[in-house]
Short mmCIF file of C-alpha atoms and ligand atoms in Angstrom, two decimals:
data_model
loop_
_atom_site.label_atom_id
_atom_site.label_comp_id
_atom_site.label_asym_id
_atom_site.label_seq_id
_atom_site.Cartn_x
_atom_site.Cartn_y
_atom_site.Cartn_z
CA MET A 1 41.25 -7.77 -16.96
CA PRO A 2 38.11 -6.55 -18.81
CA GLU A 3 35.80 -4.25 -16.89
CA LEU A 4 32.93 -5.83 -14.92
CA GLY A 5 29.54 -5.36 -16.56
CA THR A 6 30.83 -5.54 -20.14
CA ASP A 7 30.10 -8.25 -22.71
CA ALA A 8 33.72 -9.37 -22.28
CA ARG A 9 33.18 -9.82 -18.53
CA PRO A 10 29.53 -9.65 -17.45
CA LEU A 11 28.84 -8.72 -13.85
CA ARG A 12 27.93 -11.96 -12.03
CA VAL A 13 25.30 -11.56 -9.34
CA ALA A 14 23.79 -14.21 -7.06
CA ILE A 15 20.37 -13.33 -5.65
CA VAL A 16 19.52 -15.33 -2.54
CA GLY A 17 15.75 -15.67 -2.35
CA SER A 18 13.12 -15.67 -5.09
CA GLY A 19 10.31 -13.61 -3.57
CA PRO A 20 9.18 -10.23 -4.90
CA SER A 21 12.27 -8.30 -3.78
CA GLY A 22 14.57 -10.86 -5.43
CA PHE A 23 12.67 -10.71 -8.71
CA TYR A 24 12.57 -6.89 -8.71
CA ALA A 25 16.34 -6.87 -8.14
CA ALA A 26 16.78 -9.27 -11.09
CA GLU A 27 14.56 -7.04 -13.21
CA ALA A 28 16.56 -3.92 -12.31
CA LEU A 29 19.81 -5.71 -13.19
CA LEU A 30 18.75 -7.51 -16.34
CA LEU A 31 16.04 -5.38 -17.91
CA LYS A 32 16.55 -1.87 -16.56
CA SER A 33 20.33 -1.44 -16.69
CA ASP A 34 22.79 -0.96 -19.55
CA ALA A 35 25.35 -3.25 -17.94
CA SER A 36 25.91 -6.79 -19.10
CA VAL A 37 24.78 -8.89 -16.12
CA LEU A 38 24.28 -12.57 -15.34
CA VAL A 39 21.94 -13.42 -12.46
CA ASP A 40 21.75 -16.75 -10.67
CA MET A 41 18.76 -16.73 -8.31
CA PHE A 42 18.87 -19.23 -5.43
CA ASP A 43 15.96 -20.48 -3.35
CA ARG A 44 15.95 -23.10 -0.63
CA LEU A 45 12.69 -24.49 -2.06
CA PRO A 46 12.28 -25.99 -5.53
CA THR A 47 9.48 -23.43 -6.03
CA PRO A 48 9.98 -19.69 -6.56
CA TYR A 49 8.01 -16.54 -5.50
CA GLY A 50 8.52 -16.55 -1.69
CA LEU A 51 5.56 -15.04 0.15
CA VAL A 52 3.55 -14.67 -3.07
CA ARG A 53 3.24 -18.46 -2.98
CA GLY A 54 3.64 -19.16 0.74
CA GLY A 55 2.17 -16.03 2.36
CA VAL A 56 -0.52 -14.36 0.26
CA ALA A 57 -3.89 -15.73 1.36
CA PRO A 58 -5.51 -18.33 -0.92
CA ASP A 59 -8.66 -16.21 -1.26
CA HIS A 60 -6.59 -13.32 -2.68
CA PRO A 61 -5.78 -14.72 -6.14
CA LYS A 62 -5.53 -11.28 -7.78
CA ILE A 63 -2.52 -10.43 -5.62
CA LYS A 64 -0.83 -13.61 -6.86
CA SER A 65 -1.24 -12.59 -10.52
CA VAL A 66 2.01 -10.61 -10.08
CA ILE A 67 3.66 -13.98 -10.74
CA ARG A 68 3.20 -13.30 -14.47
CA VAL A 69 5.61 -10.37 -14.11
CA TYR A 70 8.14 -12.61 -12.36
CA ASP A 71 7.82 -15.20 -15.13
CA ARG A 72 8.71 -12.55 -17.69
CA ILE A 73 11.77 -11.55 -15.65
CA ALA A 74 12.78 -15.20 -15.38
CA ALA A 75 12.60 -15.49 -19.17
CA SER A 76 15.23 -12.73 -19.60
CA ASP A 77 18.62 -13.50 -21.11
CA GLY A 78 21.15 -13.94 -18.34
CA PHE A 79 18.69 -15.30 -15.71
CA SER A 80 19.02 -18.75 -14.10
CA PHE A 81 17.10 -20.26 -11.19
CA LEU A 82 18.82 -22.62 -8.76
CA GLY A 83 15.96 -23.92 -6.65
CA ASN A 84 16.27 -26.42 -3.80
CA VAL A 85 19.61 -24.89 -2.74
CA PHE A 86 19.87 -23.70 0.87
CA VAL A 87 22.49 -20.93 1.01
CA GLY A 88 24.27 -21.20 4.34
CA ARG A 89 23.84 -25.01 4.44
CA ASP A 90 24.25 -26.50 0.91
CA ILE A 91 26.62 -23.76 -0.14
CA HIS A 92 28.23 -21.10 1.98
CA VAL A 93 28.56 -17.38 1.45
CA ALA A 94 32.36 -17.75 1.45
CA GLU A 95 31.97 -20.19 -1.48
CA LEU A 96 29.48 -18.04 -3.40
CA ILE A 97 31.83 -15.08 -3.40
CA GLN A 98 34.37 -17.21 -5.25
CA HIS A 99 31.93 -17.35 -8.18
CA TYR A 100 29.94 -14.11 -8.05
CA ASP A 101 31.07 -10.48 -7.99
CA ALA A 102 28.09 -9.49 -5.86
CA LEU A 103 25.52 -11.25 -3.68
CA ILE A 104 22.08 -9.75 -3.13
CA PHE A 105 20.22 -11.15 -0.12
CA ALA A 106 16.48 -11.24 -0.72
CA CYS A 107 15.79 -13.82 1.95
CA GLY A 108 12.93 -12.02 3.70
CA ALA A 109 11.91 -12.37 7.33
CA GLU A 110 11.29 -16.05 7.89
CA THR A 111 10.45 -16.27 11.53
CA ASP A 112 8.11 -14.46 13.91
CA ASN A 113 8.49 -12.16 16.91
CA PRO A 114 7.82 -13.83 20.26
CA LEU A 115 5.56 -12.28 22.90
CA ASN A 116 7.76 -13.52 25.78
CA LEU A 117 4.74 -14.30 27.95
CA PRO A 118 4.11 -16.99 30.55
CA GLY A 119 2.23 -19.86 28.90
CA GLU A 120 3.35 -18.94 25.39
CA ASP A 121 4.48 -22.52 24.74
CA LEU A 122 1.24 -24.20 25.84
CA PRO A 123 -0.35 -26.51 23.26
CA GLY A 124 -2.91 -24.40 21.42
CA SER A 125 -0.62 -21.34 21.26
CA HIS A 126 0.76 -20.88 17.74
CA THR A 127 2.42 -18.33 15.53
CA ALA A 128 0.56 -16.82 12.60
CA THR A 129 3.64 -17.77 10.53
CA GLU A 130 2.94 -21.46 11.14
CA PHE A 131 -0.77 -21.18 10.36
CA VAL A 132 -0.23 -19.12 7.19
CA GLY A 133 2.54 -21.47 5.98
CA TRP A 134 0.33 -24.47 6.74
CA TYR A 135 -2.78 -23.32 4.88
CA ASN A 136 -0.59 -22.16 1.99
CA GLY A 137 1.13 -25.54 1.63
CA HIS A 138 4.65 -24.40 2.58
CA PRO A 139 6.69 -27.59 3.12
CA ASP A 140 8.12 -26.29 6.44
CA TYR A 141 4.65 -26.30 8.00
CA THR A 142 2.97 -29.36 6.46
CA ASP A 143 3.18 -31.35 9.68
CA CYS A 144 1.83 -28.59 11.95
CA THR A 145 -1.44 -29.43 13.69
CA PHE A 146 -4.18 -26.96 14.65
CA ASP A 147 -7.02 -28.05 16.90
CA LEU A 148 -10.06 -26.07 15.81
CA SER A 149 -12.51 -28.02 17.99
CA CYS A 150 -12.81 -25.03 20.37
CA ASP A 151 -15.39 -22.21 20.25
CA SER A 152 -13.09 -19.25 20.34
CA ALA A 153 -9.81 -18.26 18.68
CA VAL A 154 -7.69 -15.28 19.65
CA ILE A 155 -5.28 -13.50 17.34
CA ILE A 156 -2.78 -11.14 18.94
CA GLY A 157 -1.82 -8.22 16.68
CA GLN A 158 -3.73 -6.09 14.22
CA GLY A 159 -1.68 -6.13 11.03
CA ASN A 160 -2.81 -7.56 7.70
CA VAL A 161 -1.41 -10.98 8.59
CA ALA A 162 -3.71 -11.07 11.64
CA VAL A 163 -6.62 -10.11 9.37
CA ASP A 164 -5.69 -12.92 6.94
CA VAL A 165 -5.72 -15.44 9.80
CA ALA A 166 -9.08 -14.12 11.06
CA ARG A 167 -10.61 -14.24 7.59
CA ILE A 168 -9.45 -17.81 6.90
CA LEU A 169 -10.96 -18.90 10.24
CA ALA A 170 -14.18 -16.97 9.58
CA THR A 171 -14.79 -17.79 5.91
CA PRO A 172 -17.31 -20.55 5.19
CA VAL A 173 -15.17 -23.48 4.10
CA ASP A 174 -17.07 -23.94 0.83
CA ALA A 175 -15.84 -20.52 -0.29
CA LEU A 176 -12.25 -21.77 0.10
CA ARG A 177 -12.70 -25.04 -1.81
CA THR A 178 -11.97 -23.45 -5.18
CA THR A 179 -8.84 -21.59 -4.02
CA ASP A 180 -5.28 -22.94 -3.95
CA ILE A 181 -5.47 -23.58 -0.18
CA ALA A 182 -3.70 -26.82 0.81
CA GLN A 183 -6.05 -29.81 1.00
CA HIS A 184 -4.87 -30.68 4.54
CA ALA A 185 -5.97 -27.20 5.70
CA LEU A 186 -9.30 -27.45 3.94
CA ASP A 187 -9.98 -30.76 5.70
CA VAL A 188 -9.25 -29.29 9.15
CA LEU A 189 -11.16 -26.05 8.47
CA ALA A 190 -14.16 -28.11 7.32
CA GLY A 191 -14.34 -29.61 10.82
CA SER A 192 -13.75 -26.28 12.61
CA ASN A 193 -15.96 -25.43 15.55
CA VAL A 194 -14.58 -21.91 15.97
CA LYS A 195 -17.40 -19.37 16.27
CA ASP A 196 -15.84 -16.37 18.00
CA ILE A 197 -12.65 -14.91 16.58
CA TYR A 198 -10.91 -12.10 18.49
CA LEU A 199 -8.45 -9.70 16.84
CA ILE A 200 -6.65 -8.04 19.73
CA GLY A 201 -4.78 -4.75 19.33
CA ARG A 202 -2.61 -3.28 22.06
CA ARG A 203 -3.27 0.28 20.85
CA GLY A 204 -6.36 2.04 19.51
CA PRO A 205 -8.35 1.98 16.27
CA VAL A 206 -6.33 4.90 14.87
CA GLN A 207 -3.04 3.03 15.40
CA ALA A 208 -4.19 -0.33 13.98
CA LYS A 209 -1.83 -1.51 11.23
CA PHE A 210 -4.37 -3.24 8.99
CA THR A 211 -5.34 -1.46 5.77
CA PRO A 212 -8.89 -0.43 4.80
CA PRO A 213 -9.46 -2.94 1.94
CA GLU A 214 -8.46 -5.84 4.23
CA LEU A 215 -10.58 -4.54 7.13
CA LYS A 216 -13.55 -4.03 4.78
CA GLU A 217 -13.44 -7.70 3.79
CA LEU A 218 -14.01 -8.67 7.43
CA GLY A 219 -17.36 -6.93 7.16
CA GLN A 220 -18.35 -8.73 3.98
CA LEU A 221 -18.05 -12.37 4.99
CA ASP A 222 -21.01 -14.70 4.71
CA ASP A 223 -22.36 -15.89 8.04
CA CYS A 224 -19.84 -13.92 10.13
CA ARG A 225 -20.39 -10.45 11.51
CA PRO A 226 -17.78 -8.02 12.78
CA VAL A 227 -18.28 -6.94 16.41
CA VAL A 228 -16.77 -3.68 17.67
CA ILE A 229 -17.32 -2.12 21.10
CA PRO A 230 -18.41 1.50 20.42
CA GLY A 231 -16.59 2.78 23.53
CA GLU A 232 -13.28 1.53 22.10
CA LEU A 233 -13.77 3.85 19.11
CA GLU A 234 -13.73 7.01 21.21
CA ILE A 235 -10.83 9.15 20.04
CA ASP A 236 -8.50 10.98 22.43
CA PRO A 237 -7.01 14.36 21.35
CA VAL A 238 -3.60 12.90 20.40
CA SER A 239 -5.19 10.25 18.18
CA GLN A 240 -7.42 12.98 16.72
CA ALA A 241 -4.23 14.88 15.81
CA GLU A 242 -3.05 11.75 13.96
CA LEU A 243 -6.35 11.61 12.10
CA ASP A 244 -6.14 15.30 11.19
CA ASP A 245 -2.68 14.83 9.66
CA PRO A 246 -2.55 13.81 5.95
CA ALA A 247 -0.46 10.79 7.08
CA GLY A 248 -3.52 9.59 9.03
CA SER A 249 -5.80 9.10 6.01
CA LYS A 250 -5.54 5.29 6.18
CA SER A 251 -6.58 5.40 9.84
CA GLY A 252 -9.52 7.66 9.01
CA LYS A 253 -10.79 5.08 6.50
CA ASN A 254 -10.31 2.28 9.02
CA LEU A 255 -12.21 4.26 11.63
CA ASN A 256 -15.15 4.87 9.28
CA LEU A 257 -15.33 1.14 8.59
CA LEU A 258 -15.11 0.30 12.30
CA ARG A 259 -17.88 2.81 13.11
CA GLU A 260 -20.05 1.24 10.44
CA PHE A 261 -19.34 -2.22 11.95
CA ALA A 262 -20.23 -0.91 15.44
CA SER A 263 -23.55 0.46 14.17
CA ARG A 264 -24.70 -2.85 12.71
CA PRO A 265 -27.60 -4.49 14.53
CA ALA A 266 -26.82 -7.70 16.40
CA GLY A 267 -27.45 -10.55 13.98
CA THR A 268 -27.73 -14.29 13.99
CA THR A 269 -24.60 -15.25 12.07
CA SER A 270 -23.00 -18.45 13.25
CA LYS A 271 -19.59 -16.73 13.53
CA ARG A 272 -18.47 -13.41 14.94
CA CYS A 273 -15.19 -11.53 14.48
CA HIS A 274 -14.55 -9.31 17.51
CA ILE A 275 -12.14 -6.47 16.79
CA ARG A 276 -10.84 -5.29 20.17
CA PHE A 277 -8.53 -2.41 21.01
CA PHE A 278 -6.37 -1.22 23.95
CA ASN A 279 -5.59 -4.74 25.23
CA SER A 280 -2.31 -6.60 25.62
CA PRO A 281 -1.99 -10.27 26.50
CA VAL A 282 -0.11 -10.70 29.79
CA GLU A 283 -0.48 -14.43 30.37
CA LEU A 284 -1.69 -17.54 28.57
CA LYS A 285 -3.30 -20.02 30.96
CA GLY A 286 -4.29 -23.69 30.85
CA THR A 287 -3.29 -26.99 32.42
CA ASP A 288 -2.71 -29.43 29.55
CA ARG A 289 -3.45 -26.89 26.88
CA LEU A 290 -4.38 -23.26 26.47
CA ASP A 291 -7.85 -22.36 27.70
CA THR A 292 -7.64 -18.66 28.72
CA VAL A 293 -5.76 -15.54 27.73
CA VAL A 294 -5.38 -12.81 30.32
CA LEU A 295 -5.61 -9.34 28.76
CA GLU A 296 -4.54 -6.12 30.40
CA ARG A 297 -6.32 -2.92 29.49
CA ASN A 298 -4.00 -0.22 28.09
CA ARG A 299 -4.02 3.52 27.75
CA LEU A 300 -1.91 5.43 25.25
CA GLU A 301 1.00 7.73 26.05
CA GLY A 302 3.17 9.85 23.77
CA GLU A 303 3.19 12.25 20.87
CA PRO A 304 1.09 11.83 17.70
CA PHE A 305 2.33 8.85 15.65
CA HIS A 306 4.54 7.76 18.58
CA GLN A 307 1.91 6.69 21.09
CA ARG A 308 2.78 3.66 23.20
CA ALA A 309 0.45 1.25 24.96
CA VAL A 310 0.84 1.45 28.73
CA GLY A 311 -0.83 -1.10 31.01
CA THR A 312 -3.47 0.16 33.46
CA GLY A 313 -3.43 -2.92 35.73
CA LEU A 314 -7.05 -3.75 34.83
CA THR A 315 -7.27 -7.29 33.52
CA GLU A 316 -9.85 -9.46 31.79
CA GLU A 317 -9.83 -13.23 31.21
CA LEU A 318 -10.90 -14.33 27.74
CA PRO A 319 -11.66 -18.03 27.20
CA CYS A 320 -9.69 -19.21 24.21
CA GLY A 321 -8.97 -22.67 22.81
CA ILE A 322 -6.46 -21.57 20.20
CA LEU A 323 -4.28 -18.48 19.92
CA PHE A 324 -2.15 -17.06 17.11
CA ARG A 325 0.64 -14.56 17.74
CA SER A 326 0.72 -12.22 14.78
CA VAL A 327 3.05 -9.52 16.01
CA GLY A 328 5.40 -9.21 13.05
CA TYR A 329 8.01 -11.27 11.28
CA ARG A 330 11.80 -11.39 11.91
CA GLY A 331 14.72 -12.08 9.61
CA LEU A 332 17.16 -14.91 10.32
CA PRO A 333 20.95 -14.71 10.13
CA ILE A 334 22.99 -16.41 7.40
CA PRO A 335 26.55 -17.40 8.40
CA GLY A 336 29.06 -15.02 6.88
CA VAL A 337 26.68 -12.04 6.62
CA PRO A 338 26.48 -9.26 9.24
CA PHE A 339 23.19 -9.47 11.17
CA ASP A 340 21.50 -7.10 13.59
CA PRO A 341 19.66 -9.26 16.15
CA ARG A 342 17.80 -6.22 17.46
CA THR A 343 16.01 -5.55 14.18
CA GLY A 344 16.31 -9.00 12.59
CA THR A 345 17.80 -7.42 9.47
CA PHE A 346 21.15 -7.27 7.66
CA PRO A 347 22.51 -3.82 8.63
CA ASN A 348 22.82 -1.76 5.46
CA ARG A 349 22.83 1.67 3.94
CA GLU A 350 20.84 1.98 0.68
CA GLY A 351 21.16 -1.79 0.40
CA ARG A 352 24.95 -1.98 0.91
CA ILE A 353 25.44 -4.43 3.79
CA GLU A 354 27.66 -2.97 6.51
CA HIS A 355 29.84 -4.35 9.26
CA SER A 356 30.66 -1.89 12.07
CA GLY A 357 29.40 0.93 9.88
CA GLU A 358 31.62 0.02 6.89
CA ALA A 359 30.19 -1.39 3.64
CA VAL A 360 31.23 -5.02 3.04
CA PRO A 361 32.28 -5.09 -0.63
CA GLY A 362 29.97 -7.21 -2.78
CA LEU A 363 27.21 -7.87 -0.21
CA TYR A 364 23.77 -6.24 -0.69
CA ALA A 365 20.27 -6.61 0.72
CA VAL A 366 16.75 -6.04 -0.60
CA GLY A 367 13.22 -6.45 0.79
CA TRP A 368 12.36 -7.39 4.36
CA ILE A 369 15.89 -8.50 5.29
CA LYS A 370 16.97 -4.96 4.28
CA ARG A 371 14.25 -2.76 5.78
CA GLY A 372 12.31 -5.04 8.14
CA PRO A 373 8.93 -6.70 7.58
CA SER A 374 6.80 -3.86 6.30
CA GLY A 375 4.96 -2.87 3.17
CA ILE A 376 3.05 -4.61 0.44
CA ILE A 377 4.51 -6.44 -2.59
CA GLY A 378 4.77 -3.26 -4.69
CA ASN A 379 6.94 -1.50 -2.08
CA ASN A 380 9.70 -3.96 -2.93
CA LYS A 381 10.18 -2.61 -6.42
CA PRO A 382 11.66 0.83 -5.53
CA ASP A 383 13.47 -0.81 -2.60
CA SER A 384 15.22 -3.31 -4.90
CA GLN A 385 15.93 -0.61 -7.47
CA GLU A 386 17.69 1.45 -4.80
CA THR A 387 19.97 -1.46 -3.94
CA VAL A 388 20.72 -2.24 -7.58
CA ARG A 389 21.59 1.43 -8.19
CA ALA A 390 24.11 1.18 -5.33
CA LEU A 391 25.50 -2.10 -6.67
CA LEU A 392 25.92 -0.79 -10.22
CA ALA A 393 27.53 2.41 -8.89
CA ASP A 394 30.01 0.21 -6.98
CA SER A 395 30.69 -2.19 -9.83
CA GLY A 396 33.77 -0.31 -11.05
CA GLN A 397 35.42 -0.88 -7.66
CA LEU A 398 34.16 -4.38 -6.85
CA PRO A 399 36.89 -7.01 -6.71
CA PRO A 400 36.05 -9.45 -9.54
CA CYS A 401 35.37 -12.95 -8.24
CA PRO A 402 38.21 -15.43 -8.83
CA THR A 403 36.13 -18.13 -10.61
CA PRO A 404 33.37 -16.50 -12.66
CA ASP A 405 31.72 -19.79 -13.53
CA SER A 406 28.20 -21.05 -12.74
CA ALA A 407 29.12 -24.56 -13.88
CA ALA A 408 31.61 -24.70 -10.99
CA VAL A 409 28.78 -23.81 -8.58
CA ARG A 410 26.58 -26.56 -10.01
CA GLN A 411 29.46 -29.06 -9.80
CA LEU A 412 30.05 -28.18 -6.17
CA LEU A 413 26.36 -28.61 -5.37
CA ALA A 414 26.19 -31.91 -7.29
CA SER A 415 29.22 -33.18 -5.36
CA ARG A 416 27.21 -32.53 -2.18
CA GLY A 417 24.20 -34.42 -3.49
CA VAL A 418 22.09 -31.28 -3.92
CA ARG A 419 19.43 -31.71 -6.62
CA VAL A 420 19.28 -28.23 -8.19
CA VAL A 421 15.87 -27.39 -9.66
CA GLY A 422 15.95 -25.01 -12.65
CA TYR A 423 13.16 -22.71 -13.80
CA ASP A 424 12.09 -25.13 -16.57
CA GLU A 425 11.81 -27.84 -13.93
CA TRP A 426 9.76 -25.53 -11.72
CA ARG A 427 7.46 -25.19 -14.77
CA ILE A 428 7.00 -28.98 -14.71
CA ILE A 429 6.12 -28.90 -10.99
CA ASP A 430 3.79 -25.98 -11.67
CA ALA A 431 1.98 -27.85 -14.47
CA ALA A 432 1.64 -30.95 -12.27
CA GLU A 433 0.12 -28.86 -9.47
CA VAL A 434 -2.36 -27.26 -11.87
CA GLU A 435 -3.29 -30.74 -13.15
CA ARG A 436 -3.80 -32.00 -9.57
CA GLY A 437 -6.14 -29.07 -8.87
CA ARG A 438 -8.27 -29.46 -12.00
CA PRO A 439 -10.65 -32.24 -10.83
CA LYS A 440 -11.36 -30.25 -7.64
CA GLY A 441 -12.00 -26.96 -9.43
CA LYS A 442 -8.90 -25.48 -7.75
CA PRO A 443 -6.31 -23.37 -9.60
CA ARG A 444 -3.71 -25.84 -8.31
CA GLU A 445 -3.19 -28.45 -5.61
CA LYS A 446 0.25 -27.61 -4.25
CA PHE A 447 2.81 -30.26 -3.44
CA VAL A 448 3.38 -29.76 0.27
CA ARG A 449 6.57 -31.83 0.54
CA VAL A 450 9.85 -31.22 -1.26
CA THR A 451 10.17 -34.96 -1.95
CA ASP A 452 6.83 -34.87 -3.82
CA MET A 453 7.94 -31.82 -5.81
CA LEU A 454 11.13 -33.62 -6.84
CA ALA A 455 9.22 -36.82 -7.61
CA ALA A 456 7.13 -34.86 -10.14
CA LEU A 457 10.30 -34.22 -12.17
CA PRO A 458 11.46 -36.61 -14.88
P1 NAP B 501 2.44 -5.48 11.09
O1 NAP B 501 1.63 -4.80 10.06
O2 NAP B 501 3.71 -4.83 11.51
O3 NAP B 501 1.50 -5.69 12.38
C1 NAP B 501 2.00 -6.21 13.58
C2 NAP B 501 0.96 -6.05 14.66
O4 NAP B 501 1.47 -6.66 15.85
C3 NAP B 501 0.64 -4.61 15.02
O5 NAP B 501 -0.74 -4.51 15.32
C4 NAP B 501 1.48 -4.39 16.29
O6 NAP B 501 0.98 -3.40 17.16
C5 NAP B 501 1.34 -5.74 16.93
N1 NAP B 501 2.34 -6.02 17.94
C6 NAP B 501 3.68 -5.99 17.82
N2 NAP B 501 4.28 -6.34 18.96
C7 NAP B 501 3.29 -6.60 19.84
C8 NAP B 501 3.26 -7.02 21.19
N3 NAP B 501 4.38 -7.25 21.87
N4 NAP B 501 2.05 -7.19 21.78
C9 NAP B 501 0.91 -6.97 21.12
N5 NAP B 501 0.88 -6.57 19.83
C10 NAP B 501 2.04 -6.40 19.21
O7 NAP B 501 2.87 -6.97 10.65
P2 NAP B 501 2.16 -8.11 9.82
O8 NAP B 501 0.70 -8.18 10.05
O9 NAP B 501 2.99 -9.31 10.11
O10 NAP B 501 2.38 -7.68 8.31
C11 NAP B 501 3.69 -7.54 7.75
C12 NAP B 501 3.59 -6.74 6.45
O11 NAP B 501 2.94 -7.55 5.44
C13 NAP B 501 2.75 -5.49 6.59
O12 NAP B 501 3.33 -4.44 5.86
C14 NAP B 501 1.43 -5.89 5.98
O13 NAP B 501 0.66 -4.82 5.47
C15 NAP B 501 1.90 -6.82 4.86
N6 NAP B 501 0.79 -7.72 4.47
C16 NAP B 501 -0.06 -7.27 3.51
C17 NAP B 501 -1.14 -8.04 3.16
C18 NAP B 501 -2.08 -7.53 2.10
O14 NAP B 501 -1.76 -6.57 1.42
N7 NAP B 501 -3.25 -8.11 1.96
C19 NAP B 501 -1.39 -9.27 3.77
C20 NAP B 501 -0.51 -9.70 4.78
C21 NAP B 501 0.60 -8.91 5.11
P3 NAP B 501 1.69 -1.95 17.24
O15 NAP B 501 1.19 -1.19 16.06
O16 NAP B 501 1.22 -1.43 18.55
O17 NAP B 501 3.18 -2.17 17.19
#
């Protein structure tokens, strides 16, 4: 039997998921290694790029330009895309390992963390995941409805996703018309009545997770002013110790921005974005639908960088017609792969997936399903490289798969009626979307249903 990773027997790797971490893993395998490797990249949608397409905000087109890098990786010898294939439903892990020597899971963190509060399921209470997927034209969220006829919207959480949601609600709709935002979202946002947007953090300004460039944008919107309560910017000694540490430089920049926001004179903008600290939601109230969120005032306890929010018993009722929980994403299990329900990740060491502390031969993880939902797109590159280093180091010991044949995989999928979409076909969908956007001055009008994507193919 020839050695795996040689021209006589290339190493066959399936990558499950086509977001940034999947593409960086493909790059490390195909363009940055000396081994002879074949990569089949699977995605459950006919469209690639994961959160770059379905998560990055439509008014952040520069961030999306990273797609050009992924296109170059996809053009490498040895790369194939199998879009519209749901691993775990259309084909199972036990079947994939018949045809690939290694599987790399790059399937991200697809769901959201719950708050586990009374009233969380009232109409009007949503997850940020749904809203973001909806305005970005992700087919899973096309049929979601958001009633923006109310005056005030509350967002729980202070990460960059929460800031994205706030900004989309606060931005004058005309400024979104020339982005790739889904038309259905533009129509609803055009009729929005929301004037007061609350970004609620359970801890203080020094602990907020958003990053300075994203916070700064909240202060630069037309016809919306940021509102900060000066008393909430007072810094206790433990938070001051965080600021004095080099690791606190991001927080220092945030604090300067927040102080500048707090010093602005009251204005006459039609919208306001209230950035509030030291408050946790304890109940969502309403009869037929949400109308109030009850917040409990917190104080902080603990060592620098480990401070926890502790309730003080003091509560405040905030009227609110719509609420978005933006308290972090969670990974979902795939049958046949070890899963840690506590962290929502595939347990792993340096990307090698483990069961009861032992590496499972041939199974690897990259990105958010490996490390949890943190970091920006660029963080995925070293993360994926680490996993690929582990995989290549293992390749001498990996049991070669019994049927090293992609045609057999395609036959199996065809026998199940799965319409596999290749990268050239994605290009056709892409061109059709760009064409649909042209008359509106948009970079593209996305297809928001898989059936419409497939109908665009010859
Ligand atoms: P995140 O940065 O982890 O923020 C989650 C927020 O939820 C934190 O403020 C957290 O507060 C809060 N939270 C968690 N549990 C809570 C609870 N039970 N009650 C109240 N608050 C709670 O997550 P994210 O915003 O989903 O972002 C995920 C990653 O994507 C981040 O790395 C982010 O930077 C990145 N991202 C980047 C961009 C960009 O670059 N423009 C855009 C979007 C997302 P604590 O700190 O107290 O836990």
